[in-house]
Amino acid sequence: GIEVDNKCFDVYNDLKTSKVKFVIYKISDDKKSVIVDSTSNEPAKDKDGNEVAAKDDMYEEFLSRLPKDEGRFAVYDFDYETEGGKRNKLLFYAWAPDTAAIKSKMLYASTKQNIRQKLVGISIDVQATDEEELSHESVLNNLRSQFR
């Protein structure tokens, strides 16, 4: 199976201690391991790798870094409000866009459990195949339905 690179856990621990807001993981090009693709602490880049200004809204910045037609795993430290006040939960995202190649989708699907079970402290899994399922509103409704 595909191994999870140790740096993935280091960055996840940074996220748990609020040093980073999100981390995005990808399967390496040689398809042997899950590696860190980017984090909220790294500068935003365009598709050619040039640095660009980050979006003001951190969730929008997170979404902008998920490729349109390739899978990714991610963890986001999601803040929201309930009648009881401010809350935050760690969310695990499995991004498998409808437009991704079948082989890629299968690879991400078969690797998901391997990384997911090693990340302790996640509240909710977000399985998304299109931008609507990734939207802040959709994720927020999902959270509120599970955590009152």
XYZ file of N, CA, C and O in Angstrom:
592
model
N 0.818 -1.203 0.000
C 0.000 0.000 0.000
C 0.854 1.256 0.000
O 2.072 1.197 0.073
N 0.182 2.366 -0.077
C 0.857 3.659 -0.106
C 1.139 4.113 1.324
O 0.246 4.150 2.157
N 2.391 4.435 1.600
C 2.802 4.857 2.932
C 2.484 6.332 3.150
O 2.409 7.101 2.196
N 2.347 6.719 4.410
C 2.143 8.128 4.744
C 3.474 8.675 5.250
O 4.023 8.180 6.231
N 4.015 9.665 4.540
C 5.295 10.270 4.895
C 5.216 10.908 6.290
O 4.203 11.510 6.648
N 6.285 10.779 7.067
C 6.277 11.297 8.444
C 6.047 12.805 8.527
O 5.478 13.290 9.500
N 6.468 13.540 7.512
C 6.259 14.988 7.526
C 4.752 15.318 7.576
O 4.350 16.348 8.102
N 3.939 14.416 7.060
C 2.483 14.610 7.106
C 2.010 14.738 8.552
O 1.135 15.546 8.861
N 2.594 13.931 9.429
C 2.191 13.957 10.840
C 2.748 15.185 11.544
O 2.088 15.764 12.396
N 3.984 15.575 11.179
C 4.578 16.778 11.774
C 3.699 17.987 11.500
O 3.399 18.778 12.400
N 3.268 18.127 10.258
C 2.446 19.278 9.884
C 1.057 19.166 10.521
O 0.483 20.163 10.951
N 0.545 17.951 10.635
C -0.747 17.758 11.293
C -0.668 18.190 12.764
O -1.578 18.830 13.279
N 0.439 17.869 13.415
C 0.611 18.292 14.809
C 0.716 19.809 14.913
O 0.218 20.401 15.868
N 1.348 20.447 13.922
C 1.381 21.914 13.884
C -0.037 22.464 13.785
O -0.377 23.467 14.403
N -0.854 21.790 13.001
C -2.244 22.233 12.839
C -3.006 22.076 14.161
O -3.738 22.968 14.559
N -2.771 20.964 14.852
C -3.467 20.741 16.126
C -3.070 21.759 17.188
O -3.833 22.037 18.093
N -1.882 22.335 17.059
C -1.438 23.349 18.023
C -1.604 24.759 17.443
O -0.960 25.703 17.907
N -2.439 24.865 16.419
C -2.819 26.152 15.813
C -1.662 26.916 15.155
O -1.739 28.116 14.964
N -0.602 26.201 14.785
C 0.485 26.870 14.061
C 0.146 27.024 12.583
O 0.663 27.899 11.910
N -0.677 26.126 12.067
C -1.178 26.246 10.691
C -2.687 26.077 10.714
O -3.241 25.453 11.617
N -3.350 26.640 9.718
C -4.817 26.596 9.626
C -5.282 25.403 8.800
O -6.334 24.834 9.044
N -4.505 25.059 7.783
C -4.854 23.886 6.968
C -3.606 23.232 6.406
O -2.551 23.854 6.308
N -3.761 21.972 6.053
C -2.708 21.243 5.354
C -3.374 20.437 4.253
O -4.459 19.880 4.441
N -2.733 20.433 3.096
C -3.227 19.662 1.955
C -2.192 18.591 1.635
O -1.000 18.876 1.561
N -2.676 17.362 1.494
C -1.806 16.224 1.186
C -2.092 15.719 -0.215
O -3.216 15.805 -0.695
N -1.057 15.148 -0.836
C -1.279 14.503 -2.132
C -0.485 13.208 -2.192
O 0.427 12.989 -1.397
N -0.853 12.369 -3.131
C -0.101 11.147 -3.374
C 1.073 11.539 -4.273
O 0.895 12.247 -5.273
N 2.273 11.111 -3.887
C 3.485 11.479 -4.623
C 3.407 10.991 -6.081
O 2.667 10.063 -6.401
N 4.204 11.634 -6.923
C 4.186 11.289 -8.349
C 4.558 9.833 -8.600
O 4.064 9.222 -9.548
N 5.421 9.268 -7.739
C 5.791 7.854 -7.918
C 4.753 6.907 -7.301
O 4.926 5.691 -7.322
N 3.697 7.487 -6.742
C 2.564 6.733 -6.177
C 2.965 5.804 -5.030
O 2.327 4.794 -4.788
N 4.047 6.186 -4.307
C 4.509 5.341 -3.205
C 4.148 5.898 -1.847
O 4.137 5.181 -0.862
N 3.874 7.217 -1.763
C 3.590 7.791 -0.451
C 2.657 8.992 -0.526
O 2.513 9.618 -1.575
N 2.049 9.263 0.624
C 1.252 10.481 0.771
C 2.205 11.528 1.335
O 2.907 11.278 2.315
N 2.247 12.697 0.685
C 3.165 13.762 1.085
C 2.402 15.071 1.284
O 1.252 15.197 0.854
N 3.055 16.034 1.922
C 2.447 17.347 2.114
C 2.505 18.103 0.791
O 3.566 18.224 0.177
N 1.357 18.614 0.349
C 1.283 19.405 -0.872
C 1.468 20.889 -0.531
O 2.293 21.565 -1.104
N 0.699 21.376 0.440
C 0.897 22.755 0.899
C 0.206 22.969 2.239
O -0.625 22.165 2.649
N 0.586 24.062 2.906
C -0.041 24.413 4.176
C -0.393 25.895 4.138
O 0.088 26.633 3.282
N -1.191 26.317 5.097
C -1.602 27.721 5.156
C -0.419 28.646 5.433
O -0.498 29.838 5.171
N 0.690 28.114 5.939
C 1.848 28.957 6.229
C 2.733 29.200 5.017
O 3.629 30.028 5.056
N 2.500 28.453 3.961
C 3.302 28.638 2.753
C 2.638 29.666 1.861
O 1.422 29.804 1.864
N 3.446 30.400 1.087
C 2.848 31.393 0.198
C 1.949 30.735 -0.852
O 2.195 29.601 -1.265
N 0.915 31.469 -1.236
C 0.041 30.984 -2.303
C 0.813 31.021 -3.619
O 1.636 31.901 -3.841
N 0.523 30.046 -4.485
C 1.202 29.995 -5.784
C 0.176 29.732 -6.874
O -0.823 29.070 -6.645
N 0.482 30.230 -8.068
C -0.395 29.909 -9.197
C 0.022 28.549 -9.748
O 0.956 27.921 -9.253
N -0.692 28.107 -10.803
C -0.437 26.757 -11.300
C 0.976 26.584 -11.865
O 1.470 25.474 -11.995
N 1.640 27.696 -12.173
C 3.013 27.627 -12.684
C 4.053 27.728 -11.578
O 5.249 27.753 -11.829
N 3.573 27.825 -10.325
C 4.499 27.862 -9.210
C 4.972 29.255 -8.819
O 5.856 29.408 -7.983
N 4.384 30.294 -9.418
C 4.758 31.664 -9.060
C 3.946 32.120 -7.862
O 2.754 31.853 -7.775
N 4.596 32.826 -6.939
C 3.887 33.305 -5.756
C 2.845 34.352 -6.135
O 3.081 35.203 -6.983
N 1.683 34.233 -5.511
C 0.606 35.201 -5.727
C 0.085 35.630 -4.364
O 0.344 34.972 -3.354
N -0.640 36.712 -4.328
C -1.203 37.192 -3.063
C -2.236 36.190 -2.561
O -3.065 35.698 -3.331
N -2.184 35.898 -1.282
C -3.169 34.988 -0.683
C -4.512 35.711 -0.570
O -4.558 36.933 -0.459
N -5.568 34.941 -0.625
C -6.904 35.522 -0.455
C -7.091 35.962 1.001
O -6.509 35.382 1.905
N -7.919 36.973 1.210
C -8.150 37.472 2.564
C -8.822 36.414 3.438
O -8.517 36.265 4.603
N -9.772 35.693 2.847
C -10.514 34.679 3.594
C -9.731 33.359 3.548
O -9.440 32.839 2.474
N -9.382 32.825 4.707
C -8.543 31.627 4.764
C -9.223 30.416 4.133
O -8.573 29.601 3.491
N -10.545 30.289 4.276
C -11.232 29.141 3.666
C -11.197 29.248 2.141
O -10.991 28.256 1.447
N -11.366 30.478 1.625
C -11.268 30.684 0.169
C -9.865 30.338 -0.318
O -9.692 29.758 -1.387
N -8.869 30.708 0.467
C -7.478 30.379 0.117
C -7.300 28.862 0.073
O -6.712 28.322 -0.861
N -7.832 28.177 1.070
C -7.774 26.717 1.119
C -8.400 26.111 -0.146
O -7.787 25.287 -0.829
N -9.616 26.549 -0.475
C -10.304 26.004 -1.654
C -9.528 26.284 -2.935
O -9.483 25.438 -3.826
N -8.904 27.451 -3.012
C -8.174 27.816 -4.229
C -6.961 26.915 -4.455
O -6.453 26.828 -5.565
N -6.510 26.251 -3.412
C -5.333 25.384 -3.550
C -5.676 23.939 -3.889
O -4.786 23.123 -4.116
N -6.958 23.604 -3.902
C -7.356 22.245 -4.302
C -7.468 22.221 -5.823
O -8.214 23.007 -6.397
N -6.720 21.332 -6.478
C -6.760 21.327 -7.947
C -8.132 20.921 -8.478
O -8.837 20.124 -7.863
N -8.494 21.497 -9.616
C -9.825 21.249 -10.199
C -10.010 19.797 -10.630
O -11.116 19.285 -10.625
N -8.924 19.152 -11.049
C -9.114 17.811 -11.630
C -8.140 16.759 -11.092
O -7.826 15.798 -11.763
N -7.698 16.967 -9.854
C -6.864 15.960 -9.196
C -7.322 15.809 -7.753
O -7.708 16.791 -7.124
N -7.241 14.592 -7.243
C -7.633 14.347 -5.865
C -6.644 14.924 -4.870
O -5.488 15.188 -5.205
N -7.103 15.108 -3.649
C -6.258 15.545 -2.533
C -6.909 15.101 -1.223
O -8.119 14.883 -1.172
N -6.095 14.994 -0.196
C -6.594 14.876 1.167
C -6.240 16.185 1.844
O -5.262 16.836 1.466
N -7.001 16.579 2.828
C -6.680 17.813 3.528
C -7.265 17.783 4.930
O -8.202 17.033 5.208
N -6.696 18.599 5.795
C -7.273 18.820 7.118
C -7.374 20.326 7.294
O -6.433 21.060 6.982
N -8.552 20.763 7.753
C -8.798 22.193 7.954
C -9.293 22.412 9.373
O -10.157 21.683 9.854
N -8.731 23.412 10.029
C -9.149 23.787 11.389
C -10.310 24.775 11.211
O -10.095 25.959 10.994
N -11.520 24.257 11.279
C -12.724 24.983 10.866
C -13.370 25.691 12.061
O -13.760 25.045 13.029
N -13.472 27.003 11.987
C -14.132 27.796 13.032
C -15.573 28.072 12.626
O -15.840 28.350 11.455
N -16.463 28.012 13.601
C -17.865 28.335 13.322
C -18.539 28.731 14.621
O -17.964 28.571 15.703
N -19.739 29.269 14.504
C -20.461 29.692 15.697
C -21.761 28.935 15.837
O -22.411 28.605 14.846
N -22.116 28.649 17.089
C -23.410 28.053 17.393
C -24.067 28.968 18.419
O -23.465 29.952 18.849
N -25.266 28.607 18.831
C -25.920 29.399 19.879
C -25.072 29.401 21.142
O -25.103 30.339 21.927
N -24.285 28.344 21.334
C -23.431 28.239 22.516
C -22.115 28.996 22.417
O -21.314 28.967 23.333
N -21.874 29.638 21.265
C -20.636 30.404 21.113
C -19.745 29.877 19.994
O -20.177 29.099 19.160
N -18.491 30.324 20.007
C -17.536 29.928 18.965
C -17.067 28.495 19.185
O -16.853 28.070 20.316
N -16.916 27.785 18.097
C -16.433 26.409 18.128
C -15.372 26.250 17.045
O -15.314 27.025 16.111
N -14.584 25.200 17.175
C -13.761 24.818 16.037
C -13.562 23.310 16.045
O -13.528 22.681 17.096
N -13.498 22.750 14.866
C -13.351 21.311 14.686
C -12.314 21.063 13.602
O -12.202 21.836 12.650
N -11.589 19.972 13.752
C -10.669 19.560 12.704
C -11.438 18.693 11.709
O -12.041 17.690 12.092
N -11.425 19.109 10.461
C -12.152 18.387 9.418
C -11.174 17.718 8.463
O -10.207 18.340 8.034
N -11.458 16.471 8.127
C -10.660 15.743 7.139
C -11.404 15.786 5.814
O -12.585 15.434 5.749
N -10.725 16.236 4.780
C -11.331 16.328 3.451
C -10.747 15.265 2.536
O -9.525 15.111 2.463
N -11.634 14.555 1.853
C -11.232 13.681 0.762
C -11.798 14.333 -0.502
O -13.005 14.296 -0.732
N -10.942 14.988 -1.250
C -11.341 15.703 -2.463
C -11.109 14.789 -3.646
O -9.981 14.397 -3.933
N -12.189 14.386 -4.293
C -12.125 13.495 -5.452
C -13.031 14.063 -6.537
O -14.176 13.642 -6.687
N -12.535 15.091 -7.244
C -13.398 15.760 -8.227
C -13.889 14.811 -9.320
O -13.170 13.893 -9.718
N -15.120 15.050 -9.742
C -15.718 14.235 -10.812
C -14.835 14.213 -12.052
O -14.836 13.248 -12.806
N -14.072 15.291 -12.259
C -13.262 15.428 -13.470
C -11.915 14.703 -13.383
O -11.185 14.645 -14.364
N -11.578 14.140 -12.218
C -10.294 13.433 -12.074
C -10.316 12.126 -12.863
O -11.371 11.537 -13.092
N -9.133 11.681 -13.259
C -9.007 10.404 -13.971
C -9.447 9.266 -13.042
O -9.223 9.319 -11.841
N -10.064 8.256 -13.627
C -10.582 7.120 -12.856
C -9.485 6.470 -12.009
O -9.680 6.207 -10.831
N -8.315 6.242 -12.607
C -7.213 5.605 -11.871
C -6.827 6.430 -10.654
O -6.572 5.900 -9.585
N -6.773 7.740 -10.821
C -6.426 8.645 -9.735
C -7.477 8.561 -8.629
O -7.154 8.472 -7.445
N -8.749 8.584 -9.015
C -9.839 8.501 -8.029
C -9.754 7.197 -7.229
O -9.940 7.193 -6.023
N -9.456 6.101 -7.941
C -9.350 4.802 -7.271
C -8.178 4.790 -6.300
O -8.280 4.267 -5.189
N -7.068 5.399 -6.706
C -5.880 5.456 -5.863
C -6.158 6.251 -4.590
O -5.822 5.818 -3.489
N -6.817 7.392 -4.728
C -7.156 8.194 -3.551
C -8.167 7.465 -2.661
O -8.045 7.472 -1.439
N -9.130 6.813 -3.284
C -10.144 6.087 -2.509
C -9.502 4.954 -1.699
O -9.834 4.750 -0.526
N -8.566 4.248 -2.312
C -7.950 3.104 -1.622
C -6.914 3.544 -0.582
O -6.548 2.772 0.290
N -6.461 4.795 -0.661
C -5.443 5.298 0.264
C -6.063 6.069 1.423
O -5.450 6.241 2.471
N -7.303 6.499 1.249
C -7.947 7.376 2.232
C -7.879 6.821 3.656
O -7.470 7.508 4.578
N -8.266 5.565 3.837
C -8.328 4.989 5.182
C -6.951 4.972 5.835
O -6.818 5.188 7.029
N -5.926 4.716 5.037
C -4.564 4.630 5.556
C -4.123 5.940 6.211
O -3.553 5.926 7.299
N -4.393 7.056 5.572
C -4.004 8.334 6.166
C -5.016 8.758 7.229
O -4.648 9.217 8.301
N -6.293 8.545 6.949
C -7.344 9.027 7.848
C -7.224 8.428 9.253
O -7.331 9.122 10.249
N -6.974 7.120 9.334
C -6.934 6.472 10.652
C -5.704 6.873 11.453
O -5.675 6.716 12.672
N -4.696 7.420 10.793
C -3.479 7.828 11.498
C -3.553 9.266 12.010
O -2.691 9.701 12.760
N -4.553 10.009 11.587
C -4.717 11.391 12.027
C -5.730 11.417 13.171
O -6.934 11.406 12.947
N -5.240 11.433 14.381
C -6.100 11.341 15.562
C -6.659 12.717 15.909
O -5.937 13.707 15.886
N -7.956 12.772 16.204
C -8.555 14.026 16.647
C -9.429 14.720 15.622
O -9.846 15.851 15.820
N -9.729 14.037 14.532
C -10.595 14.610 13.488
C -12.054 14.473 13.925
O -12.456 13.430 14.425
N -12.850 15.525 13.705
C -14.269 15.484 14.097
C -15.171 14.972 12.990
O -16.108 14.230 13.241
N -14.913 15.414 11.774
C -15.835 15.112 10.668
C -15.039 14.842 9.405
O -14.011 15.469 9.167
N -15.539 13.928 8.597
C -14.977 13.697 7.273
C -15.848 14.398 6.245
O -17.074 14.259 6.276
N -15.214 15.115 5.351
C -15.922 15.773 4.261
C -15.489 15.075 2.973
O -14.325 15.121 2.598
N -16.434 14.392 2.344
C -16.162 13.721 1.078
C -16.735 14.624 -0.001
O -17.935 14.896 0.001
N -15.897 15.142 -0.880
C -16.381 16.101 -1.871
C -15.950 15.709 -3.273
O -14.810 15.314 -3.498
N -16.914 15.829 -4.198
C -16.619 15.537 -5.607
C -16.818 16.768 -6.485
O -16.513 16.739 -7.669
N -17.368 17.840 -5.889
C -17.516 19.082 -6.651
C -17.427 20.275 -5.700
O -17.421 20.108 -4.482
N -17.350 21.469 -6.269
C -17.125 22.667 -5.461
C -18.285 22.966 -4.513
O -18.077 23.510 -3.439
N -19.491 22.567 -4.898
C -20.653 22.794 -4.028
C -20.477 22.062 -2.693
O -20.756 22.604 -1.633
N -19.993 20.808 -2.767
C -19.798 20.023 -1.544
C -18.665 20.565 -0.674
O -18.594 20.274 0.510
N -17.789 21.363 -1.281
C -16.676 21.972 -0.546
C -17.053 23.325 0.046
O -16.327 23.858 0.876
N -18.167 23.887 -0.406
C -18.505 25.256 -0.020
C -18.594 25.401 1.496
O -18.962 24.468 2.205
N -18.249 26.587 1.967
C -18.279 26.867 3.407
C -19.667 26.562 3.963
O -19.814 25.936 5.009
N -20.683 26.967 3.241
C -22.067 26.772 3.686
C -22.418 25.287 3.822
O -23.005 24.859 4.813
N -22.035 24.512 2.823
C -22.324 23.078 2.838
C -21.619 22.386 4.013
O -22.215 21.582 4.741
N -20.348 22.721 4.221
C -19.576 22.124 5.310
C -20.139 22.566 6.666
O -20.277 21.763 7.592
N -20.507 23.826 6.749
C -21.077 24.362 7.983
C -22.393 23.668 8.339
O -22.622 23.283 9.483
N -23.245 23.447 7.345
C -24.521 22.747 7.578
C -24.269 21.314 8.054
O -24.958 20.809 8.944
N -23.281 20.674 7.460
C -22.879 19.323 7.836
C -22.430 19.308 9.313
O -22.853 18.457 10.105
N -21.610 20.278 9.677
C -21.116 20.386 11.061
C -22.258 20.613 12.045
O -22.342 19.957 13.074
N -23.107 21.551 11.697
C -24.199 21.898 12.614
C -25.180 20.760 12.805
O -25.786 20.632 13.857
N -25.305 19.919 11.774
C -26.235 18.791 11.908
C -25.646 17.726 12.852
O -26.381 16.967 13.455
N -24.332 17.691 12.978
C -23.702 16.681 13.827
C -23.310 17.197 15.203
O -23.226 16.449 16.158
N -23.025 18.509 15.288
C -22.611 19.107 16.553
C -23.512 20.283 16.827
O -23.364 21.342 16.227
N -24.451 20.138 17.712
C -25.401 21.222 18.009
C -24.747 22.257 18.901
O -23.977 21.958 19.771
